[in-house]
Amino acid sequence: MSKKHNFSAGPCILPQEVFQKSAEAILDFNGMGLSLLEISHRSKDFVAVMDEARAIVKRLLKLGDDYEVLYLGGGASLQFLMVPFNLMKAGNGKAAYTDTGTWAANAIKEASSLGTVEVVGSSRSENYSFIPKDYQAGSEYDYFHCTSNNTIYGTQMKSFPKVDTLMVCDMSSDIFSREMDFSQFDLIYAGAQKNMGPAGVTLVVVKKEILGKTGRHIPSYLDYALHIAKESMFNTPPVFPVYASMLTLQHLENNGGIAAAEARNEAKAALLYGEIDQNPLFETFCVKEDRSLMNVSFKLTDESRKEAFDKAWKEAGINGLNGHRSLGGYRASLYNALPLESVQVLVDVMKSLA
Ligand SMILES: *Cc1c(COP(=O)(O)O)cnc(C)c1O
């Protein structure tokens, strides 16, 4: 069996070594004569996995003991609701959001059910083709929420605003892909399935001191403080996604950490955008300065070439290149585990079409 060049947007490519090791753990975990899937989540061996999975996040993001790391269920989508439950004041709560894409809009919708949401920056009317930059969020807001990378339209925040309130970021599709000062955020969340593991678990990194200040009753599962007290084992955790995420992050750490991943990601993006810019058959959906390093959304300038292009990339062993159903066109997701060679294969196909 030869592996495909996998450009899927999520679930997505992970390091081959992670597939190998997690497959072994399903058959025989740590030489116990038992599968990872049949042992108690409270066993010493799995508690060690959860401890390491939580600790490695803080090592990679260079965060101190004022932050807690959680692995939760419900996807990033549940975080759209958990964030306001934990941070929006009861009664007259108010939060500032940017509307930079489908996921940001979903976050706004959920938060609106608990209080006032003010959209301080939006590119909705321009079909999300850029990242809004001239806005402020002052202390009148309980928190500010942004989405670092627009997975569908292919835009990415290159810098983050200085706000006068808590800073919350949905990093689902670019976490661990680039260096930044992660301590500027009070809360970060990410569904694992875009850049750090399989579907089924969501990473939450939260500064402890911001919790418990809303005066709101929070149902048990939605309460970050409870999950912290229970060390991410309030209920039975999704053991396999947590284990495979831990392996993915160890692989990242052993290969130069985030800085080295960023350099590889920049090289991949430069190769593909370079081809899009010089090839008259292709163009991106968004403005140049806000282009994402993770999700390259593009389209043909001449739709009559669609059949020929689709045939060519499929024959080249490429998988997952179709654009999101809401946008059409193509999307090449260049997550950490995708090798430069796969991008070269795609670029060669694009060149031969022209
Ligand atoms: C995929 C995605 C989500 C939704 O993630 P689920 O885990 O499926 O709920 C949210 N935000 C962003 C930026 C995404 O890319």
mmCIF file of C-alpha atoms and ligand atoms in Angstrom:
data_model
loop_
_atom_site.group_PDB
_atom_site.id
_atom_site.type_symbol
_atom_site.label_atom_id
_atom_site.label_comp_id
_atom_site.label_asym_id
_atom_site.label_seq_id
_atom_site.Cartn_x
_atom_site.Cartn_y
_atom_site.Cartn_z
ATOM 1 C CA MET A 1 0.000 0.000 0.000
ATOM 2 C CA SER A 2 1.421 3.388 -0.890
ATOM 3 C CA LYS A 3 0.374 6.326 1.264
ATOM 4 C CA LYS A 4 -1.600 9.169 -0.289
ATOM 5 C CA HIS A 5 -0.540 12.790 -0.182
ATOM 6 C CA ASN A 6 -3.146 13.854 2.333
ATOM 7 C CA PHE A 7 -4.266 17.492 2.200
ATOM 8 C CA SER A 8 -7.457 16.908 4.242
ATOM 9 C CA ALA A 9 -8.681 19.787 6.400
ATOM 10 C CA GLY A 10 -9.587 17.696 9.433
ATOM 11 C CA PRO A 11 -9.455 14.976 10.543
ATOM 12 C CA CYS A 12 -6.110 15.162 8.868
ATOM 13 C CA ILE A 13 -2.648 13.790 8.419
ATOM 14 C CA LEU A 14 -0.647 12.929 11.550
ATOM 15 C CA PRO A 15 2.938 11.677 11.767
ATOM 16 C CA GLN A 16 3.231 8.102 10.492
ATOM 17 C CA GLU A 17 5.035 7.202 13.721
ATOM 18 C CA VAL A 18 1.940 8.222 15.676
ATOM 19 C CA PHE A 19 -0.256 5.851 13.646
ATOM 20 C CA GLN A 20 2.264 3.075 14.230
ATOM 21 C CA LYS A 21 2.619 3.579 17.985
ATOM 22 C CA SER A 22 -1.063 4.110 18.642
ATOM 23 C CA ALA A 23 -1.927 0.998 16.629
ATOM 24 C CA GLU A 24 0.517 -0.969 18.804
ATOM 25 C CA ALA A 25 -1.068 0.453 21.983
ATOM 26 C CA ILE A 26 -4.476 -0.778 20.861
ATOM 27 C CA LEU A 27 -3.091 -4.306 20.699
ATOM 28 C CA ASP A 28 -0.755 -4.229 23.690
ATOM 29 C CA PHE A 29 -0.309 -1.112 25.786
ATOM 30 C CA ASN A 30 3.055 -0.700 27.551
ATOM 31 C CA GLY A 31 3.615 -4.472 27.389
ATOM 32 C CA MET A 32 0.754 -4.988 29.866
ATOM 33 C CA GLY A 33 -0.879 -7.737 27.841
ATOM 34 C CA LEU A 34 -3.900 -5.414 27.624
ATOM 35 C CA SER A 35 -5.201 -2.956 25.060
ATOM 36 C CA LEU A 36 -5.182 0.779 25.789
ATOM 37 C CA LEU A 37 -8.911 0.508 25.077
ATOM 38 C CA GLU A 38 -9.661 -2.029 27.828
ATOM 39 C CA ILE A 39 -7.866 -0.605 30.853
ATOM 40 C CA SER A 40 -9.272 1.747 33.455
ATOM 41 C CA HIS A 41 -8.700 5.425 32.814
ATOM 42 C CA ARG A 42 -7.725 5.533 36.484
ATOM 43 C CA SER A 43 -4.992 2.940 36.083
ATOM 44 C CA LYS A 44 -1.445 4.108 36.755
ATOM 45 C CA ASP A 45 -0.490 3.673 33.108
ATOM 46 C CA PHE A 46 -3.285 5.835 31.733
ATOM 47 C CA VAL A 47 -2.994 8.491 34.438
ATOM 48 C CA ALA A 48 0.641 8.817 33.338
ATOM 49 C CA VAL A 49 -0.567 9.413 29.754
ATOM 50 C CA MET A 50 -2.982 12.136 30.846
ATOM 51 C CA ASP A 51 -0.316 13.771 33.037
ATOM 52 C CA GLU A 52 2.190 13.830 30.183
ATOM 53 C CA ALA A 53 -0.433 14.985 27.644
ATOM 54 C CA ARG A 54 -1.198 17.937 29.913
ATOM 55 C CA ALA A 55 2.406 18.726 30.797
ATOM 56 C CA ILE A 56 3.774 18.657 27.260
ATOM 57 C CA VAL A 57 1.320 21.349 26.151
ATOM 58 C CA LYS A 58 2.773 23.774 28.682
ATOM 59 C CA ARG A 59 6.334 22.860 27.675
ATOM 60 C CA LEU A 60 5.604 23.468 23.985
ATOM 61 C CA LEU A 61 3.642 26.685 24.541
ATOM 62 C CA LYS A 62 6.153 27.869 27.200
ATOM 63 C CA LEU A 63 3.451 28.522 29.771
ATOM 64 C CA GLY A 64 3.864 28.500 33.540
ATOM 65 C CA ASP A 65 1.931 27.113 36.479
ATOM 66 C CA ASP A 66 -0.655 29.873 36.266
ATOM 67 C CA TYR A 67 -2.158 27.925 33.331
ATOM 68 C CA GLU A 68 -4.095 24.650 33.399
ATOM 69 C CA VAL A 69 -4.446 22.215 30.517
ATOM 70 C CA LEU A 70 -7.619 20.208 29.962
ATOM 71 C CA TYR A 71 -8.692 17.535 27.502
ATOM 72 C CA LEU A 72 -12.452 17.654 27.057
ATOM 73 C CA GLY A 73 -15.194 16.187 24.887
ATOM 74 C CA GLY A 74 -17.644 17.991 22.641
ATOM 75 C CA GLY A 75 -15.217 19.433 20.101
ATOM 76 C CA ALA A 76 -14.295 23.068 19.666
ATOM 77 C CA SER A 77 -18.022 23.552 19.102
ATOM 78 C CA LEU A 78 -18.771 22.926 22.786
ATOM 79 C CA GLN A 79 -16.136 25.528 23.685
ATOM 80 C CA PHE A 80 -18.237 28.101 21.824
ATOM 81 C CA LEU A 81 -20.669 27.635 24.731
ATOM 82 C CA MET A 82 -18.289 26.793 27.601
ATOM 83 C CA VAL A 83 -16.333 30.023 27.144
ATOM 84 C CA PRO A 84 -19.318 32.334 27.767
ATOM 85 C CA PHE A 85 -20.615 30.090 30.569
ATOM 86 C CA ASN A 86 -17.311 30.523 32.405
ATOM 87 C CA LEU A 87 -16.371 34.085 31.491
ATOM 88 C CA MET A 88 -19.514 36.102 30.793
ATOM 89 C CA LYS A 89 -20.997 37.893 33.813
ATOM 90 C CA ALA A 90 -24.453 36.778 34.887
ATOM 91 C CA GLY A 91 -27.204 39.335 34.261
ATOM 92 C CA ASN A 92 -25.620 41.916 31.990
ATOM 93 C CA GLY A 93 -22.632 40.089 30.531
ATOM 94 C CA LYS A 94 -21.014 41.499 27.423
ATOM 95 C CA ALA A 95 -18.258 40.169 25.185
ATOM 96 C CA ALA A 96 -16.419 41.370 22.077
ATOM 97 C CA TYR A 97 -15.972 38.998 19.131
ATOM 98 C CA THR A 98 -14.421 39.207 15.705
ATOM 99 C CA ASP A 99 -16.373 37.618 12.873
ATOM 100 C CA THR A 100 -13.735 36.216 10.529
ATOM 101 C CA GLY A 101 -15.364 33.077 9.198
ATOM 102 C CA THR A 102 -17.883 30.301 9.644
ATOM 103 C CA TRP A 103 -16.425 29.057 12.927
ATOM 104 C CA ALA A 104 -16.178 32.554 14.393
ATOM 105 C CA ALA A 105 -19.816 33.116 13.444
ATOM 106 C CA ASN A 106 -20.782 29.877 15.188
ATOM 107 C CA ALA A 107 -18.945 31.007 18.326
ATOM 108 C CA ILE A 108 -20.868 34.301 18.211
ATOM 109 C CA LYS A 109 -24.177 32.493 17.873
ATOM 110 C CA GLU A 110 -23.581 30.341 20.964
ATOM 111 C CA ALA A 111 -22.314 33.213 23.129
ATOM 112 C CA SER A 112 -25.316 35.333 22.157
ATOM 113 C CA SER A 113 -27.578 32.964 24.047
ATOM 114 C CA LEU A 114 -25.918 33.964 27.354
ATOM 115 C CA GLY A 115 -25.416 37.700 27.026
ATOM 116 C CA THR A 116 -24.619 40.598 24.727
ATOM 117 C CA VAL A 117 -22.139 39.942 21.956
ATOM 118 C CA GLU A 118 -20.675 42.903 20.107
ATOM 119 C CA VAL A 119 -18.889 42.168 16.858
ATOM 120 C CA VAL A 120 -15.975 44.613 16.940
ATOM 121 C CA GLY A 121 -14.384 43.489 13.677
ATOM 122 C CA SER A 122 -15.900 41.630 10.747
ATOM 123 C CA SER A 123 -15.106 40.620 7.192
ATOM 124 C CA ARG A 124 -18.423 38.866 6.684
ATOM 125 C CA SER A 125 -19.705 41.313 4.037
ATOM 126 C CA GLU A 126 -16.535 40.720 1.967
ATOM 127 C CA ASN A 127 -17.005 36.955 2.054
ATOM 128 C CA TYR A 128 -14.350 36.621 4.803
ATOM 129 C CA SER A 129 -11.558 37.454 2.359
ATOM 130 C CA PHE A 130 -9.450 39.378 4.901
ATOM 131 C CA ILE A 131 -8.728 39.714 8.618
ATOM 132 C CA PRO A 132 -10.160 42.890 10.183
ATOM 133 C CA LYS A 133 -7.503 44.867 12.058
ATOM 134 C CA ASP A 134 -8.709 48.286 13.203
ATOM 135 C CA TYR A 135 -10.761 47.603 16.290
ATOM 136 C CA GLN A 136 -10.506 47.806 20.033
ATOM 137 C CA ALA A 137 -11.854 45.860 22.964
ATOM 138 C CA GLY A 138 -11.856 47.713 26.269
ATOM 139 C CA SER A 139 -12.590 46.840 29.865
ATOM 140 C CA GLU A 140 -16.332 47.207 29.344
ATOM 141 C CA TYR A 141 -16.230 43.689 27.890
ATOM 142 C CA ASP A 142 -15.967 40.532 30.008
ATOM 143 C CA TYR A 143 -13.667 39.077 27.346
ATOM 144 C CA PHE A 144 -12.543 39.329 23.744
ATOM 145 C CA HIS A 145 -12.797 36.287 21.440
ATOM 146 C CA CYS A 146 -10.984 35.738 18.156
ATOM 147 C CA THR A 147 -10.266 32.847 15.771
ATOM 148 C CA SER A 148 -6.577 32.658 14.876
ATOM 149 C CA ASN A 149 -7.006 30.803 11.601
ATOM 150 C CA ASN A 150 -9.981 30.669 9.268
ATOM 151 C CA THR A 151 -9.944 27.031 8.237
ATOM 152 C CA ILE A 152 -12.463 27.397 5.419
ATOM 153 C CA TYR A 153 -11.576 30.664 3.640
ATOM 154 C CA GLY A 154 -7.835 30.379 4.271
ATOM 155 C CA THR A 155 -7.039 33.510 6.254
ATOM 156 C CA GLN A 156 -4.903 33.765 9.387
ATOM 157 C CA MET A 157 -4.271 36.408 12.035
ATOM 158 C CA LYS A 158 -0.611 37.392 11.721
ATOM 159 C CA SER A 159 -0.742 39.471 14.879
ATOM 160 C CA PHE A 160 -3.113 39.810 17.796
ATOM 161 C CA PRO A 161 -4.628 43.012 19.177
ATOM 162 C CA LYS A 162 -3.757 44.408 22.580
ATOM 163 C CA VAL A 163 -7.046 44.335 24.377
ATOM 164 C CA ASP A 164 -8.054 45.653 27.757
ATOM 165 C CA THR A 165 -9.965 42.560 28.776
ATOM 166 C CA LEU A 166 -9.517 38.779 28.844
ATOM 167 C CA MET A 167 -8.167 37.365 25.594
ATOM 168 C CA VAL A 168 -9.742 34.140 24.281
ATOM 169 C CA CYS A 169 -8.710 32.418 21.085
ATOM 170 C CA ASP A 170 -10.028 29.497 19.049
ATOM 171 C CA MET A 171 -6.792 28.027 17.655
ATOM 172 C CA SER A 172 -8.324 24.819 16.310
ATOM 173 C CA SER A 173 -6.639 24.925 12.932
ATOM 174 C CA ASP A 174 -3.235 26.420 13.680
ATOM 175 C CA ILE A 175 -2.256 25.508 17.218
ATOM 176 C CA PHE A 176 1.362 24.278 17.477
ATOM 177 C CA SER A 177 2.049 25.504 13.932
ATOM 178 C CA ARG A 178 3.856 28.767 14.710
ATOM 179 C CA GLU A 179 5.688 30.480 17.534
ATOM 180 C CA MET A 180 4.072 33.310 19.423
ATOM 181 C CA ASP A 181 3.801 34.612 22.941
ATOM 182 C CA PHE A 182 1.069 32.306 24.174
ATOM 183 C CA SER A 183 0.972 34.074 27.534
ATOM 184 C CA GLN A 184 -0.909 36.950 25.852
ATOM 185 C CA PHE A 185 -3.957 34.661 25.921
ATOM 186 C CA ASP A 186 -6.075 33.914 28.963
ATOM 187 C CA LEU A 187 -7.817 31.005 27.306
ATOM 188 C CA ILE A 188 -6.953 28.977 24.216
ATOM 189 C CA TYR A 189 -8.964 26.091 22.831
ATOM 190 C CA ALA A 190 -8.565 23.767 19.880
ATOM 191 C CA GLY A 191 -10.307 20.687 18.556
ATOM 192 C CA ALA A 192 -7.495 18.111 18.298
ATOM 193 C CA GLN A 193 -8.339 16.872 14.816
ATOM 194 C CA LYS A 194 -6.775 19.733 12.839
ATOM 195 C CA ASN A 195 -3.170 19.774 13.945
ATOM 196 C CA MET A 196 -2.596 17.759 17.098
ATOM 197 C CA GLY A 197 -4.403 14.442 17.076
ATOM 198 C CA PRO A 198 -7.459 12.457 16.084
ATOM 199 C CA ALA A 199 -11.032 13.681 16.465
ATOM 200 C CA GLY A 200 -12.720 13.127 19.783
ATOM 201 C CA VAL A 201 -10.898 15.429 22.149
ATOM 202 C CA THR A 202 -10.503 19.186 22.566
ATOM 203 C CA LEU A 203 -7.607 20.985 24.159
ATOM 204 C CA VAL A 204 -8.309 23.836 26.560
ATOM 205 C CA VAL A 205 -5.534 25.938 28.071
ATOM 206 C CA VAL A 206 -6.802 28.360 30.676
ATOM 207 C CA LYS A 207 -5.318 30.814 33.146
ATOM 208 C CA LYS A 208 -6.677 29.701 36.490
ATOM 209 C CA GLU A 209 -7.170 33.136 38.017
ATOM 210 C CA ILE A 210 -9.801 34.173 35.450
ATOM 211 C CA LEU A 211 -12.302 31.522 36.590
ATOM 212 C CA GLY A 212 -15.086 31.744 39.148
ATOM 213 C CA LYS A 213 -15.897 35.415 38.659
ATOM 214 C CA THR A 214 -19.178 35.517 36.758
ATOM 215 C CA GLY A 215 -21.780 34.919 39.468
ATOM 216 C CA ARG A 216 -23.325 32.442 37.082
ATOM 217 C CA HIS A 217 -24.444 28.906 37.899
ATOM 218 C CA ILE A 218 -22.423 26.635 35.623
ATOM 219 C CA PRO A 219 -23.674 23.096 34.922
ATOM 220 C CA SER A 220 -21.047 20.545 35.964
ATOM 221 C CA TYR A 221 -19.684 19.448 32.594
ATOM 222 C CA LEU A 222 -19.444 23.061 31.393
ATOM 223 C CA ASP A 223 -17.418 24.211 34.416
ATOM 224 C CA TYR A 224 -13.666 24.525 33.726
ATOM 225 C CA ALA A 225 -12.922 24.745 37.457
ATOM 226 C CA LEU A 226 -14.474 21.339 38.027
ATOM 227 C CA HIS A 227 -12.462 19.770 35.200
ATOM 228 C CA ILE A 228 -9.303 21.310 36.651
ATOM 229 C CA ALA A 229 -10.084 19.934 40.110
ATOM 230 C CA LYS A 230 -10.620 16.483 38.580
ATOM 231 C CA GLU A 231 -7.460 16.693 36.457
ATOM 232 C CA SER A 232 -9.409 16.203 33.220
ATOM 233 C CA MET A 233 -11.053 13.038 34.566
ATOM 234 C CA PHE A 234 -14.429 14.387 35.701
ATOM 235 C CA ASN A 235 -15.944 11.807 33.410
ATOM 236 C CA THR A 236 -14.283 9.005 31.458
ATOM 237 C CA PRO A 237 -11.908 10.776 29.103
ATOM 238 C CA PRO A 238 -11.569 9.773 25.428
ATOM 239 C CA VAL A 239 -8.481 7.679 26.131
ATOM 240 C CA PHE A 240 -7.426 6.934 22.573
ATOM 241 C CA PRO A 241 -7.538 10.533 21.238
ATOM 242 C CA VAL A 242 -5.696 11.725 24.346
ATOM 243 C CA TYR A 243 -3.000 9.084 23.861
ATOM 244 C CA ALA A 244 -2.562 9.794 20.146
ATOM 245 C CA SER A 245 -2.475 13.554 20.832
ATOM 246 C CA MET A 246 0.257 12.971 23.404
ATOM 247 C CA LEU A 247 2.261 10.995 20.834
ATOM 248 C CA THR A 248 1.799 13.734 18.224
ATOM 249 C CA LEU A 249 3.040 16.390 20.621
ATOM 250 C CA GLN A 250 6.010 14.236 21.653
ATOM 251 C CA HIS A 251 6.842 13.824 17.983
ATOM 252 C CA LEU A 252 6.724 17.599 17.608
ATOM 253 C CA GLU A 253 8.921 18.123 20.654
ATOM 254 C CA ASN A 254 11.463 15.568 19.414
ATOM 255 C CA ASN A 255 11.659 17.280 16.025
ATOM 256 C CA GLY A 256 12.603 20.782 17.085
ATOM 257 C CA GLY A 257 9.353 21.936 18.686
ATOM 258 C CA ILE A 258 7.092 24.665 17.371
ATOM 259 C CA ALA A 259 9.924 26.808 15.947
ATOM 260 C CA ALA A 260 11.094 24.028 13.629
ATOM 261 C CA ALA A 261 7.508 23.187 12.648
ATOM 262 C CA GLU A 262 6.933 26.841 11.807
ATOM 263 C CA ALA A 263 9.968 26.918 9.505
ATOM 264 C CA ARG A 264 8.707 23.792 7.705
ATOM 265 C CA ASN A 265 5.187 25.227 7.470
ATOM 266 C CA GLU A 266 6.504 28.483 6.009
ATOM 267 C CA ALA A 267 8.478 26.605 3.371
ATOM 268 C CA LYS A 268 5.433 24.550 2.358
ATOM 269 C CA ALA A 269 3.181 27.620 2.151
ATOM 270 C CA ALA A 270 5.784 29.609 0.187
ATOM 271 C CA LEU A 271 6.069 26.794 -2.346
ATOM 272 C CA LEU A 272 2.317 26.540 -2.906
ATOM 273 C CA TYR A 273 1.471 30.277 -2.868
ATOM 274 C CA GLY A 274 4.433 30.866 -5.161
ATOM 275 C CA GLU A 275 2.887 28.526 -7.703
ATOM 276 C CA ILE A 276 -0.597 30.030 -7.314
ATOM 277 C CA ASP A 277 0.843 33.517 -7.917
ATOM 278 C CA GLN A 278 2.812 32.647 -11.006
ATOM 279 C CA ASN A 279 0.314 30.224 -12.550
ATOM 280 C CA PRO A 280 -2.459 32.049 -14.479
ATOM 281 C CA LEU A 281 -4.851 29.129 -13.906
ATOM 282 C CA PHE A 282 -5.107 29.613 -10.118
ATOM 283 C CA GLU A 283 -5.982 32.302 -7.583
ATOM 284 C CA THR A 284 -6.715 32.459 -3.849
ATOM 285 C CA PHE A 285 -9.996 33.589 -2.296
ATOM 286 C CA CYS A 286 -8.368 36.060 0.066
ATOM 287 C CA VAL A 287 -6.019 39.043 0.130
ATOM 288 C CA LYS A 288 -2.303 38.297 0.099
ATOM 289 C CA GLU A 289 -1.323 39.747 3.458
ATOM 290 C CA ASP A 290 -3.752 37.549 5.413
ATOM 291 C CA ARG A 291 -3.078 34.240 3.710
ATOM 292 C CA SER A 292 -3.047 31.220 6.006
ATOM 293 C CA LEU A 293 0.032 29.019 6.339
ATOM 294 C CA MET A 294 -2.235 26.125 7.273
ATOM 295 C CA ASN A 295 -5.191 26.120 4.883
ATOM 296 C CA VAL A 296 -4.544 27.291 1.340
ATOM 297 C CA SER A 297 -7.965 27.881 -0.247
ATOM 298 C CA PHE A 298 -7.810 28.516 -3.977
ATOM 299 C CA LYS A 299 -9.779 28.177 -7.194
ATOM 300 C CA LEU A 300 -9.345 27.814 -10.918
ATOM 301 C CA THR A 301 -9.515 31.001 -12.979
ATOM 302 C CA ASP A 302 -10.913 28.938 -15.843
ATOM 303 C CA GLU A 303 -13.625 26.502 -14.690
ATOM 304 C CA SER A 304 -13.417 24.600 -17.973
ATOM 305 C CA ARG A 305 -10.145 23.081 -16.695
ATOM 306 C CA LYS A 306 -11.799 21.539 -13.637
ATOM 307 C CA GLU A 307 -12.172 18.041 -14.996
ATOM 308 C CA ALA A 308 -8.568 17.901 -16.192
ATOM 309 C CA PHE A 309 -7.222 19.259 -12.891
ATOM 310 C CA ASP A 310 -9.306 16.896 -10.748
ATOM 311 C CA LYS A 311 -8.180 13.926 -12.793
ATOM 312 C CA ALA A 312 -4.522 14.951 -12.602
ATOM 313 C CA TRP A 313 -4.276 15.435 -8.844
ATOM 314 C CA LYS A 314 -6.162 12.241 -8.138
ATOM 315 C CA GLU A 315 -3.812 10.332 -10.425
ATOM 316 C CA ALA A 316 -0.860 11.860 -8.575
ATOM 317 C CA GLY A 317 -2.063 10.191 -5.354
ATOM 318 C CA ILE A 318 -3.430 13.365 -3.772
ATOM 319 C CA ASN A 319 -6.326 13.137 -1.308
ATOM 320 C CA GLY A 320 -8.591 15.710 0.331
ATOM 321 C CA LEU A 321 -8.106 18.682 -1.985
ATOM 322 C CA ASN A 322 -11.729 19.656 -2.501
ATOM 323 C CA GLY A 323 -12.727 22.974 -0.943
ATOM 324 C CA HIS A 324 -15.225 23.221 1.909
ATOM 325 C CA ARG A 325 -18.779 22.634 0.694
ATOM 326 C CA SER A 326 -19.722 26.221 1.612
ATOM 327 C CA LEU A 327 -17.017 27.780 -0.571
ATOM 328 C CA GLY A 328 -16.152 25.381 -3.385
ATOM 329 C CA GLY A 329 -12.835 25.440 -5.207
ATOM 330 C CA TYR A 330 -9.879 23.719 -3.577
ATOM 331 C CA ARG A 331 -8.227 23.698 -0.180
ATOM 332 C CA ALA A 332 -4.782 22.339 0.517
ATOM 333 C CA SER A 333 -4.296 21.952 4.249
ATOM 334 C CA LEU A 334 -0.611 22.068 5.131
ATOM 335 C CA TYR A 335 -0.744 20.890 8.743
ATOM 336 C CA ASN A 336 2.447 20.078 10.669
ATOM 337 C CA ALA A 337 2.609 16.439 9.590
ATOM 338 C CA LEU A 338 2.302 17.109 5.844
ATOM 339 C CA PRO A 339 5.734 16.777 4.219
ATOM 340 C CA LEU A 340 7.130 19.314 1.753
ATOM 341 C CA GLU A 341 7.328 16.513 -0.841
ATOM 342 C CA SER A 342 3.514 16.299 -0.907
ATOM 343 C CA VAL A 343 3.293 20.021 -1.678
ATOM 344 C CA GLN A 344 5.844 19.540 -4.450
ATOM 345 C CA VAL A 345 3.660 16.813 -5.986
ATOM 346 C CA LEU A 346 0.681 19.189 -5.991
ATOM 347 C CA VAL A 347 2.732 22.053 -7.434
ATOM 348 C CA ASP A 348 4.010 19.782 -10.210
ATOM 349 C CA VAL A 349 0.424 18.877 -11.110
ATOM 350 C CA MET A 350 -0.544 22.573 -11.186
ATOM 351 C CA LYS A 351 2.452 23.379 -13.405
ATOM 352 C CA SER A 352 1.670 20.599 -15.842
ATOM 353 C CA LEU A 353 -1.932 21.815 -16.140
ATOM 354 C CA ALA A 354 -0.688 25.235 -17.256
HETATM 355 C C1 LIG B 1 -12.945 22.704 12.825
HETATM 356 C C2 LIG B 1 -13.059 23.941 13.605
HETATM 357 C C3 LIG B 1 -13.980 24.075 14.647
HETATM 358 C C4 LIG B 1 -14.983 22.998 14.999
HETATM 359 O O1 LIG B 1 -14.354 21.939 15.605
HETATM 360 P P1 LIG B 1 -15.183 20.677 16.184
HETATM 361 O O2 LIG B 1 -14.139 20.015 17.027
HETATM 362 O O3 LIG B 1 -15.628 19.878 15.026
HETATM 363 O O4 LIG B 1 -16.309 21.199 16.981
HETATM 364 C C5 LIG B 1 -13.993 25.241 15.375
HETATM 365 N N1 LIG B 1 -13.142 26.245 15.084
HETATM 366 C C6 LIG B 1 -12.253 26.167 14.079
HETATM 367 C C7 LIG B 1 -11.336 27.313 13.801
HETATM 368 C C8 LIG B 1 -12.174 25.008 13.306
HETATM 369 O O5 LIG B 1 -11.283 24.920 12.311
#
